JSON list of C-alpha atoms in Angstrom, two decimals:
[
{"chain": "A", "resi": 1, "resn": "MET", "atom": "CA", "xyz": [54.67, 55.11, 34.44]},
{"chain": "A", "resi": 2, "resn": "SER", "atom": "CA", "xyz": [50.93, 55.03, 35.03]},
{"chain": "A", "resi": 3, "resn": "ASN", "atom": "CA", "xyz": [49.53, 55.67, 38.45]},
{"chain": "A", "resi": 4, "resn": "TYR", "atom": "CA", "xyz": [48.96, 52.56, 40.59]},
{"chain": "A", "resi": 5, "resn": "PHE", "atom": "CA", "xyz": [45.17, 52.61, 40.26]},
{"chain": "A", "resi": 6, "resn": "GLU", "atom": "CA", "xyz": [45.39, 52.91, 36.46]},
{"chain": "A", "resi": 7, "resn": "PHE", "atom": "CA", "xyz": [48.03, 50.17, 36.46]},
{"chain": "A", "resi": 8, "resn": "TYR", "atom": "CA", "xyz": [45.54, 47.83, 38.16]},
{"chain": "A", "resi": 9, "resn": "ASN", "atom": "CA", "xyz": [42.66, 49.23, 36.13]},
{"chain": "A", "resi": 10, "resn": "ILE", "atom": "CA", "xyz": [40.59, 50.11, 39.21]},
{"chain": "A", "resi": 11, "resn": "PRO", "atom": "CA", "xyz": [39.02, 53.42, 40.23]},
{"chain": "A", "resi": 12, "resn": "GLU", "atom": "CA", "xyz": [40.88, 55.55, 42.76]},
{"chain": "A", "resi": 13, "resn": "SER", "atom": "CA", "xyz": [39.45, 54.62, 46.11]},
{"chain": "A", "resi": 14, "resn": "PHE", "atom": "CA", "xyz": [40.38, 54.58, 49.80]},
{"chain": "A", "resi": 15, "resn": "LEU", "atom": "CA", "xyz": [38.62, 51.29, 50.48]},
{"chain": "A", "resi": 16, "resn": "LEU", "atom": "CA", "xyz": [39.54, 48.45, 48.13]},
{"chain": "A", "resi": 17, "resn": "ASP", "atom": "CA", "xyz": [38.54, 44.86, 47.59]},
{"chain": "A", "resi": 18, "resn": "GLU", "atom": "CA", "xyz": [41.74, 43.34, 48.99]},
{"chain": "A", "resi": 19, "resn": "LYS", "atom": "CA", "xyz": [41.06, 39.89, 47.48]},
{"chain": "A", "resi": 20, "resn": "ALA", "atom": "CA", "xyz": [40.60, 41.29, 43.99]},
{"chain": "A", "resi": 21, "resn": "LEU", "atom": "CA", "xyz": [43.72, 43.39, 44.42]},
{"chain": "A", "resi": 22, "resn": "LYS", "atom": "CA", "xyz": [45.76, 40.35, 45.42]},
{"chain": "A", "resi": 23, "resn": "SER", "atom": "CA", "xyz": [44.54, 38.25, 42.52]},
{"chain": "A", "resi": 24, "resn": "THR", "atom": "CA", "xyz": [45.38, 41.04, 40.04]},
{"chain": "A", "resi": 25, "resn": "TYR", "atom": "CA", "xyz": [48.82, 41.28, 41.62]},
{"chain": "A", "resi": 26, "resn": "TYR", "atom": "CA", "xyz": [49.40, 37.53, 41.17]},
{"chain": "A", "resi": 27, "resn": "LYS", "atom": "CA", "xyz": [48.06, 37.60, 37.63]},
{"chain": "A", "resi": 28, "resn": "LEU", "atom": "CA", "xyz": [50.45, 40.43, 36.67]},
{"chain": "A", "resi": 29, "resn": "SER", "atom": "CA", "xyz": [53.34, 38.80, 38.55]},
{"chain": "A", "resi": 30, "resn": "ARG", "atom": "CA", "xyz": [52.94, 35.81, 36.28]},
{"chain": "A", "resi": 31, "resn": "ALA", "atom": "CA", "xyz": [52.44, 37.90, 33.14]},
{"chain": "A", "resi": 32, "resn": "TYR", "atom": "CA", "xyz": [55.57, 39.98, 33.81]},
{"chain": "A", "resi": 33, "resn": "HIS", "atom": "CA", "xyz": [57.79, 37.18, 35.07]},
{"chain": "A", "resi": 34, "resn": "PRO", "atom": "CA", "xyz": [61.29, 37.84, 33.64]},
{"chain": "A", "resi": 35, "resn": "ASP", "atom": "CA", "xyz": [61.82, 34.12, 32.89]},
{"chain": "A", "resi": 36, "resn": "PHE", "atom": "CA", "xyz": [59.16, 34.24, 30.17]},
{"chain": "A", "resi": 37, "resn": "PHE", "atom": "CA", "xyz": [61.09, 36.97, 28.37]},
{"chain": "A", "resi": 38, "resn": "ALA", "atom": "CA", "xyz": [64.60, 35.53, 28.58]},
{"chain": "A", "resi": 39, "resn": "ASN", "atom": "CA", "xyz": [64.85, 35.23, 24.77]},
{"chain": "A", "resi": 40, "resn": "GLU", "atom": "CA", "xyz": [63.41, 38.68, 24.04]},
{"chain": "A", "resi": 41, "resn": "PRO", "atom": "CA", "xyz": [65.60, 41.65, 23.02]},
{"chain": "A", "resi": 42, "resn": "GLN", "atom": "CA", "xyz": [67.26, 43.61, 25.83]},
{"chain": "A", "resi": 43, "resn": "GLU", "atom": "CA", "xyz": [64.86, 46.55, 25.75]},
{"chain": "A", "resi": 44, "resn": "LYS", "atom": "CA", "xyz": [61.82, 44.27, 25.97]},
{"chain": "A", "resi": 45, "resn": "GLN", "atom": "CA", "xyz": [63.43, 42.59, 29.01]},
{"chain": "A", "resi": 46, "resn": "GLN", "atom": "CA", "xyz": [64.06, 46.02, 30.51]},
{"chain": "A", "resi": 47, "resn": "GLU", "atom": "CA", "xyz": [60.44, 47.03, 29.97]},
{"chain": "A", "resi": 48, "resn": "ILE", "atom": "CA", "xyz": [59.19, 43.81, 31.60]},
{"chain": "A", "resi": 49, "resn": "LEU", "atom": "CA", "xyz": [61.48, 44.40, 34.56]},
{"chain": "A", "resi": 50, "resn": "GLN", "atom": "CA", "xyz": [60.00, 47.88, 35.00]},
{"chain": "A", "resi": 51, "resn": "LEU", "atom": "CA", "xyz": [56.45, 46.53, 34.82]},
{"chain": "A", "resi": 52, "resn": "SER", "atom": "CA", "xyz": [57.31, 43.82, 37.31]},
{"chain": "A", "resi": 53, "resn": "THR", "atom": "CA", "xyz": [58.79, 46.40, 39.70]},
{"chain": "A", "resi": 54, "resn": "GLN", "atom": "CA", "xyz": [55.78, 48.67, 39.30]},
{"chain": "A", "resi": 55, "resn": "ASN", "atom": "CA", "xyz": [53.48, 45.74, 40.04]},
{"chain": "A", "resi": 56, "resn": "THR", "atom": "CA", "xyz": [55.34, 45.03, 43.30]},
{"chain": "A", "resi": 57, "resn": "ASN", "atom": "CA", "xyz": [55.35, 48.69, 44.35]},
{"chain": "A", "resi": 58, "resn": "ALA", "atom": "CA", "xyz": [51.71, 49.18, 43.42]},
{"chain": "A", "resi": 59, "resn": "TYR", "atom": "CA", "xyz": [50.63, 46.14, 45.42]},
{"chain": "A", "resi": 60, "resn": "ARG", "atom": "CA", "xyz": [52.77, 47.06, 48.42]},
{"chain": "A", "resi": 61, "resn": "THR", "atom": "CA", "xyz": [51.23, 50.54, 48.47]},
{"chain": "A", "resi": 62, "resn": "LEU", "atom": "CA", "xyz": [47.60, 49.75, 47.66]},
{"chain": "A", "resi": 63, "resn": "SER", "atom": "CA", "xyz": [47.29, 46.73, 49.95]},
{"chain": "A", "resi": 64, "resn": "ASP", "atom": "CA", "xyz": [48.14, 48.84, 53.02]},
{"chain": "A", "resi": 65, "resn": "PRO", "atom": "CA", "xyz": [45.30, 51.26, 53.95]},
{"chain": "A", "resi": 66, "resn": "ASP", "atom": "CA", "xyz": [47.66, 53.89, 55.41]},
{"chain": "A", "resi": 67, "resn": "LEU", "atom": "CA", "xyz": [50.10, 53.78, 52.48]},
{"chain": "A", "resi": 68, "resn": "ARG", "atom": "CA", "xyz": [47.16, 53.84, 50.08]},
{"chain": "A", "resi": 69, "resn": "MET", "atom": "CA", "xyz": [45.76, 56.96, 51.76]},
{"chain": "A", "resi": 70, "resn": "GLN", "atom": "CA", "xyz": [49.19, 58.61, 51.72]},
{"chain": "A", "resi": 71, "resn": "TYR", "atom": "CA", "xyz": [49.58, 57.71, 48.03]},
{"chain": "A", "resi": 72, "resn": "ILE", "atom": "CA", "xyz": [46.20, 59.20, 47.03]},
{"chain": "A", "resi": 73, "resn": "LEU", "atom": "CA", "xyz": [46.91, 62.41, 48.95]},
{"chain": "A", "resi": 74, "resn": "LYS", "atom": "CA", "xyz": [50.37, 62.67, 47.34]},
{"chain": "A", "resi": 75, "resn": "GLU", "atom": "CA", "xyz": [48.92, 62.02, 43.87]},
{"chain": "A", "resi": 76, "resn": "HIS", "atom": "CA", "xyz": [46.68, 65.05, 44.42]},
{"chain": "A", "resi": 77, "resn": "GLY", "atom": "CA", "xyz": [49.61, 67.16, 45.63]},
{"chain": "A", "resi": 78, "resn": "LEU", "atom": "CA", "xyz": [48.24, 67.39, 49.16]},
{"chain": "A", "resi": 79, "resn": "LEU", "atom": "CA", "xyz": [51.23, 66.10, 51.12]},
{"chain": "A", "resi": 80, "resn": "GLU", "atom": "CA", "xyz": [54.01, 68.19, 49.66]},
{"chain": "A", "resi": 81, "resn": "GLU", "atom": "CA", "xyz": [57.14, 68.57, 51.72]},
{"chain": "A", "resi": 82, "resn": "GLY", "atom": "CA", "xyz": [57.06, 71.96, 53.37]},
{"chain": "A", "resi": 83, "resn": "GLY", "atom": "CA", "xyz": [53.44, 72.33, 52.30]},
{"chain": "A", "resi": 84, "resn": "LYS", "atom": "CA", "xyz": [50.79, 73.68, 54.60]},
{"chain": "A", "resi": 85, "resn": "ASN", "atom": "CA", "xyz": [50.14, 70.75, 56.91]},
{"chain": "A", "resi": 86, "resn": "GLU", "atom": "CA", "xyz": [48.54, 72.59, 59.75]},
{"chain": "A", "resi": 87, "resn": "LEU", "atom": "CA", "xyz": [45.95, 71.02, 62.00]},
{"chain": "A", "resi": 88, "resn": "PRO", "atom": "CA", "xyz": [42.91, 72.62, 63.64]},
{"chain": "A", "resi": 89, "resn": "SER", "atom": "CA", "xyz": [43.97, 74.50, 66.76]},
{"chain": "A", "resi": 90, "resn": "ASP", "atom": "CA", "xyz": [41.45, 72.76, 69.05]},
{"chain": "A", "resi": 91, "resn": "PHE", "atom": "CA", "xyz": [42.94, 69.40, 68.10]},
{"chain": "A", "resi": 92, "resn": "LEU", "atom": "CA", "xyz": [46.48, 70.69, 68.67]},
{"chain": "A", "resi": 93, "resn": "MET", "atom": "CA", "xyz": [45.51, 72.06, 72.08]},
{"chain": "A", "resi": 94, "resn": "GLU", "atom": "CA", "xyz": [44.03, 68.71, 73.06]},
{"chain": "A", "resi": 95, "resn": "MET", "atom": "CA", "xyz": [47.20, 66.92, 71.91]},
{"chain": "A", "resi": 96, "resn": "MET", "atom": "CA", "xyz": [49.44, 69.37, 73.74]},
{"chain": "A", "resi": 97, "resn": "ASP", "atom": "CA", "xyz": [47.52, 68.65, 76.93]},
{"chain": "A", "resi": 98, "resn": "LEU", "atom": "CA", "xyz": [48.02, 64.91, 76.44]},
{"chain": "A", "resi": 99, "resn": "ASN", "atom": "CA", "xyz": [51.73, 65.43, 75.74]},
{"chain": "A", "resi": 100, "resn": "GLU", "atom": "CA", "xyz": [52.14, 67.52, 78.87]},
{"chain": "A", "resi": 101, "resn": "GLU", "atom": "CA", "xyz": [50.42, 64.88, 80.98]},
{"chain": "A", "resi": 102, "resn": "LEU", "atom": "CA", "xyz": [52.77, 62.29, 79.49]},
{"chain": "A", "resi": 103, "resn": "MET", "atom": "CA", "xyz": [55.83, 64.41, 80.27]},
{"chain": "A", "resi": 104, "resn": "GLU", "atom": "CA", "xyz": [54.72, 64.74, 83.87]},
{"chain": "A", "resi": 105, "resn": "LEU", "atom": "CA", "xyz": [54.43, 60.96, 84.07]},
{"chain": "A", "resi": 106, "resn": "GLU", "atom": "CA", "xyz": [58.05, 60.59, 82.98]},
{"chain": "A", "resi": 107, "resn": "PHE", "atom": "CA", "xyz": [59.05, 62.31, 86.23]},
{"chain": "A", "resi": 108, "resn": "ASP", "atom": "CA", "xyz": [56.30, 60.99, 88.43]},
{"chain": "A", "resi": 109, "resn": "PHE", "atom": "CA", "xyz": [54.98, 57.70, 87.10]},
{"chain": "A", "resi": 110, "resn": "ASP", "atom": "CA", "xyz": [51.36, 56.86, 87.81]},
{"chain": "A", "resi": 111, "resn": "ALA", "atom": "CA", "xyz": [49.95, 53.73, 86.14]},
{"chain": "A", "resi": 112, "resn": "ALA", "atom": "CA", "xyz": [46.31, 54.75, 86.62]},
{"chain": "A", "resi": 113, "resn": "LYS", "atom": "CA", "xyz": [46.99, 58.15, 85.05]},
{"chain": "A", "resi": 114, "resn": "LEU", "atom": "CA", "xyz": [48.82, 56.53, 82.12]},
{"chain": "A", "resi": 115, "resn": "HIS", "atom": "CA", "xyz": [45.86, 54.20, 81.58]},
{"chain": "A", "resi": 116, "resn": "GLU", "atom": "CA", "xyz": [43.53, 57.20, 81.58]},
{"chain": "A", "resi": 117, "resn": "ILE", "atom": "CA", "xyz": [45.64, 59.01, 78.94]},
{"chain": "A", "resi": 118, "resn": "GLY", "atom": "CA", "xyz": [45.70, 55.81, 76.88]},
{"chain": "A", "resi": 119, "resn": "GLU", "atom": "CA", "xyz": [41.91, 55.59, 77.02]},
{"chain": "A", "resi": 120, "resn": "LYS", "atom": "CA", "xyz": [41.62, 59.23, 76.05]},
{"chain": "A", "resi": 121, "resn": "SER", "atom": "CA", "xyz": [43.88, 58.84, 73.00]},
{"chain": "A", "resi": 122, "resn": "SER", "atom": "CA", "xyz": [42.05, 55.66, 71.92]},
{"chain": "A", "resi": 123, "resn": "GLY", "atom": "CA", "xyz": [38.77, 57.57, 72.22]},
{"chain": "A", "resi": 124, "resn": "VAL", "atom": "CA", "xyz": [40.04, 60.38, 70.01]},
{"chain": "A", "resi": 125, "resn": "MET", "atom": "CA", "xyz": [41.31, 57.81, 67.48]},
{"chain": "A", "resi": 126, "resn": "ALA", "atom": "CA", "xyz": [37.96, 55.96, 67.42]},
{"chain": "A", "resi": 127, "resn": "GLU", "atom": "CA", "xyz": [36.16, 59.27, 66.88]},
{"chain": "A", "resi": 128, "resn": "LEU", "atom": "CA", "xyz": [38.47, 60.15, 64.01]},
{"chain": "A", "resi": 129, "resn": "GLU", "atom": "CA", "xyz": [37.91, 56.77, 62.35]},
{"chain": "A", "resi": 130, "resn": "ASN", "atom": "CA", "xyz": [34.14, 57.13, 62.77]},
{"chain": "A", "resi": 131, "resn": "ASP", "atom": "CA", "xyz": [34.02, 60.61, 61.30]},
{"chain": "A", "resi": 132, "resn": "ILE", "atom": "CA", "xyz": [36.11, 59.79, 58.24]},
{"chain": "A", "resi": 133, "resn": "LEU", "atom": "CA", "xyz": [34.51, 56.45, 57.38]},
{"chain": "A", "resi": 134, "resn": "PRO", "atom": "CA", "xyz": [31.53, 57.83, 55.40]},
{"chain": "A", "resi": 135, "resn": "VAL", "atom": "CA", "xyz": [33.94, 60.00, 53.37]},
{"chain": "A", "resi": 136, "resn": "LEU", "atom": "CA", "xyz": [36.17, 57.01, 52.61]},
{"chain": "A", "resi": 137, "resn": "GLN", "atom": "CA", "xyz": [33.22, 54.80, 51.74]},
{"chain": "A", "resi": 138, "resn": "ARG", "atom": "CA", "xyz": [31.61, 57.21, 49.30]},
{"chain": "A", "resi": 139, "resn": "TYR", "atom": "CA", "xyz": [34.70, 58.75, 47.73]},
{"chain": "A", "resi": 140, "resn": "PRO", "atom": "CA", "xyz": [34.68, 60.18, 45.11]},
{"chain": "A", "resi": 141, "resn": "GLU", "atom": "CA", "xyz": [30.85, 60.14, 44.84]},
{"chain": "A", "resi": 142, "resn": "LEU", "atom": "CA", "xyz": [30.18, 62.54, 47.69]},
{"chain": "A", "resi": 143, "resn": "HIS", "atom": "CA", "xyz": [26.89, 64.28, 48.07]},
{"chain": "A", "resi": 144, "resn": "GLY", "atom": "CA", "xyz": [27.39, 67.84, 49.22]},
{"chain": "A", "resi": 145, "resn": "LEU", "atom": "CA", "xyz": [31.19, 67.56, 49.20]},
{"chain": "A", "resi": 146, "resn": "THR", "atom": "CA", "xyz": [33.42, 68.24, 46.22]},
{"chain": "A", "resi": 147, "resn": "LYS", "atom": "CA", "xyz": [36.25, 65.80, 45.58]},
{"chain": "A", "resi": 148, "resn": "GLU", "atom": "CA", "xyz": [38.68, 68.51, 46.72]},
{"chain": "A", "resi": 149, "resn": "GLU", "atom": "CA", "xyz": [36.82, 69.03, 50.00]},
{"chain": "A", "resi": 150, "resn": "ALA", "atom": "CA", "xyz": [36.72, 65.28, 50.58]},
{"chain": "A", "resi": 151, "resn": "LEU", "atom": "CA", "xyz": [40.46, 64.97, 49.97]},
{"chain": "A", "resi": 152, "resn": "GLN", "atom": "CA", "xyz": [41.05, 67.89, 52.33]},
{"chain": "A", "resi": 153, "resn": "GLU", "atom": "CA", "xyz": [39.07, 66.07, 55.05]},
{"chain": "A", "resi": 154, "resn": "VAL", "atom": "CA", "xyz": [41.05, 62.88, 54.45]},
{"chain": "A", "resi": 155, "resn": "LYS", "atom": "CA", "xyz": [44.30, 64.86, 54.66]},
{"chain": "A", "resi": 156, "resn": "THR", "atom": "CA", "xyz": [43.29, 66.34, 58.01]},
{"chain": "A", "resi": 157, "resn": "TYR", "atom": "CA", "xyz": [42.35, 62.87, 59.25]},
{"chain": "A", "resi": 158, "resn": "TYR", "atom": "CA", "xyz": [45.66, 61.44, 58.01]},
{"chain": "A", "resi": 159, "resn": "LEU", "atom": "CA", "xyz": [47.71, 64.13, 59.77]},
{"chain": "A", "resi": 160, "resn": "LYS", "atom": "CA", "xyz": [45.70, 63.86, 62.99]},
{"chain": "A", "resi": 161, "resn": "LYS", "atom": "CA", "xyz": [46.13, 60.10, 62.98]},
{"chain": "A", "resi": 162, "resn": "LYS", "atom": "CA", "xyz": [49.90, 60.40, 62.50]},
{"chain": "A", "resi": 163, "resn": "TYR", "atom": "CA", "xyz": [50.00, 62.77, 65.47]},
{"chain": "A", "resi": 164, "resn": "LEU", "atom": "CA", "xyz": [47.95, 60.43, 67.64]},
{"chain": "A", "resi": 165, "resn": "LEU", "atom": "CA", "xyz": [50.11, 57.45, 66.71]},
{"chain": "A", "resi": 166, "resn": "ARG", "atom": "CA", "xyz": [53.15, 59.33, 68.00]},
{"chain": "A", "resi": 167, "resn": "ILE", "atom": "CA", "xyz": [51.37, 59.92, 71.29]},
{"chain": "A", "resi": 168, "resn": "GLN", "atom": "CA", "xyz": [50.39, 56.26, 71.48]},
{"chain": "A", "resi": 169, "resn": "GLU", "atom": "CA", "xyz": [54.03, 55.32, 70.94]},
{"chain": "A", "resi": 170, "resn": "SER", "atom": "CA", "xyz": [55.00, 57.51, 73.92]},
{"chain": "A", "resi": 171, "resn": "ILE", "atom": "CA", "xyz": [52.29, 55.85, 76.00]},
{"chain": "A", "resi": 172, "resn": "ALA", "atom": "CA", "xyz": [53.56, 52.39, 75.04]},
{"chain": "A", "resi": 173, "resn": "LYS", "atom": "CA", "xyz": [57.15, 53.37, 75.92]},
{"chain": "A", "resi": 174, "resn": "LEU", "atom": "CA", "xyz": [56.07, 54.65, 79.34]},
{"chain": "A", "resi": 175, "resn": "ALA", "atom": "CA", "xyz": [53.97, 51.54, 79.93]},
{"chain": "A", "resi": 176, "resn": "THR", "atom": "CA", "xyz": [56.90, 49.20, 79.29]},
{"chain": "A", "resi": 177, "resn": "GLY", "atom": "CA", "xyz": [59.30, 51.49, 81.12]},
{"chain": "A", "resi": 178, "resn": "SER", "atom": "CA", "xyz": [61.72, 51.58, 78.18]}
]
């Protein structure tokens, strides 16, 4: 099985032309439609079925920016289970502070305080997005960064974002009182 980018014959990239991706997906969906191969030998039918499945999986993964990022990082062996996924300590400290403030609000709810924490987490998220954008845009042609360093930066961004999303979920739960 070729990797999803090779399958679609496009360079590995974090930012894709979504329209082009979709039209390739439709083109391959038609090309690998099992009905066209109904009279072919069993193994040909099996092969077409595999290609059709790979097309669906590739499109599902590549059309979603977060899944695409996760896929690229996994392809480069950077998101291994039990691998070193540590985050910078200053970021973790900041997140621990936010989590503590949220825990306090569970016992002593304060809407203004919750709003403030929400603003803070959105600010951190916006900053993350801003910082990573130039890396995503230029990848893998990065001046002054090797491909490995760039991927490392994307990995850190990805893990930070996952962490922040968990905090934002807690904020949303508190806000709706569920």
